[in-house]
Amino acid sequence: MPLVSAKEMLTRAKAGKYAVGQFNINNLEWTKSILLTAEELKSPVILGVSEGAGKYMCGFKTVADMVKAMIEELKITVPVALHLDHGSYEGCYKCIDAGFSSIMFDGSHYPIEENVAKTTELVKVCAEKGLSLEAEVGAIGGEEDGVVGMGECADPDECKMIADLGVTMLAAGIGNIHGKYPANWKGLSFETLAAVQEKTGEMPLVLHGGTGIPADMIRKAISLGVAKINVNTECQLAFAAATRQYIEAGKDLEGKGFDPRKLLAPGCEAIKATVKEKMELFGSVGKA
Ligand code: 13P
């Protein structure tokens, strides 16, 4: 199946009260592990690519061509969207040209008028090309230079203003942050989420910073309109821990254990297990 926009899978998820996972990719192993798990579980999936990861993988065109070829070679039948994560205005156009099927324009750091103007323009471009578009209101915190910023809570009226522009899905800050949550994290603001959902109706809402959010909070967020959940750090932690274990056990020193196909295998299995756990929690298994 060729890449698809995220629109249909998210509309169905919102109506069916489950969420589709966006799992960020970093390289071939990540991509393969996520695609195989989605296929095995018959789950729709969104592959997220940050601008940094795109640069690391030799540009968005390399990424898009790799993903498309892999879908064909692995005979993946479930719907797969290839999505730019937290795109800049320029990054969005690069991904549209490279063949992505979905983009996120993160205009949350612009004044709301500028966010509206740029999002309006991208809504038009994406509609012409059949791509889905995610917008963000209320910055999502996270670690920057060792300082963990708490997540903002979006203004529900601003959310409505952006949703009404015709975006496909909307990321609203509800106290969520990227990376590990600090011990003094207050949890998600369900009050904000309910208010955003009330104002935006059918719009699939996106929860960023999926790593480390307790299962009961995830379930509650889905019940309040979240239809897409982003996970990145958790796969990285799982990959790193499994690789560390392999090396600490001296397995790279046994026989051909240094062969990257062997060395990276435990990490790949750990990514698969993490993705499986998340798909089960999000309720997307069997929904492809
Ligand atoms: P985590 O790294 O916290 O899982 O967040 C991922 C994310 O929201 C990507 O946009």
mmCIF file of C-alpha atoms in Angstrom, residues 3 49-51 54 59-61 63-64 68 82-104 126 129 131:
data_model
loop_
_atom_site.group_PDB
_atom_site.id
_atom_site.type_symbol
_atom_site.label_atom_id
_atom_site.label_comp_id
_atom_site.label_asym_id
_atom_site.label_seq_id
_atom_site.Cartn_x
_atom_site.Cartn_y
_atom_site.Cartn_z
ATOM 1 C CA LEU A 3 1.831 6.072 1.910
ATOM 2 C CA VAL A 49 10.446 12.417 11.410
ATOM 3 C CA SER A 50 11.854 15.440 13.221
ATOM 4 C CA GLU A 51 13.924 17.957 11.286
ATOM 5 C CA GLY A 54 15.688 14.043 8.751
ATOM 6 C CA GLY A 59 17.591 14.501 4.086
ATOM 7 C CA PHE A 60 13.830 14.076 3.741
ATOM 8 C CA LYS A 61 14.050 12.611 0.250
ATOM 9 C CA VAL A 63 13.779 9.130 4.273
ATOM 10 C CA ALA A 64 10.716 9.153 2.015
ATOM 11 C CA LYS A 68 8.335 3.737 0.456
ATOM 12 C CA LEU A 82 4.986 9.510 6.842
ATOM 13 C CA HIS A 83 4.788 12.657 8.930
ATOM 14 C CA LEU A 84 7.077 15.617 9.579
ATOM 15 C CA ASP A 85 7.235 16.178 13.341
ATOM 16 C CA HIS A 86 7.415 19.789 14.618
ATOM 17 C CA GLY A 87 8.132 21.203 11.193
ATOM 18 C CA SER A 88 9.366 24.697 10.548
ATOM 19 C CA TYR A 89 7.670 26.635 7.756
ATOM 20 C CA GLU A 90 10.574 25.835 5.369
ATOM 21 C CA GLY A 91 10.766 22.227 6.571
ATOM 22 C CA CYS A 92 7.101 21.704 5.650
ATOM 23 C CA TYR A 93 7.748 22.655 2.037
ATOM 24 C CA LYS A 94 10.839 20.420 1.887
ATOM 25 C CA CYS A 95 8.794 17.426 3.092
ATOM 26 C CA ILE A 96 5.947 18.145 0.675
ATOM 27 C CA ASP A 97 8.498 18.083 -2.155
ATOM 28 C CA ALA A 98 10.205 14.961 -0.806
ATOM 29 C CA GLY A 99 6.976 12.913 -0.892
ATOM 30 C CA PHE A 100 5.836 12.865 2.750
ATOM 31 C CA SER A 101 2.110 12.176 3.192
ATOM 32 C CA SER A 102 1.601 14.293 6.288
ATOM 33 C CA ILE A 103 3.203 17.304 7.931
ATOM 34 C CA MET A 104 3.113 19.163 11.188
ATOM 35 C CA CYS A 126 -1.859 20.316 1.744
ATOM 36 C CA LYS A 129 -1.763 17.662 -2.623
ATOM 37 C CA LEU A 131 -1.616 15.597 2.636
#
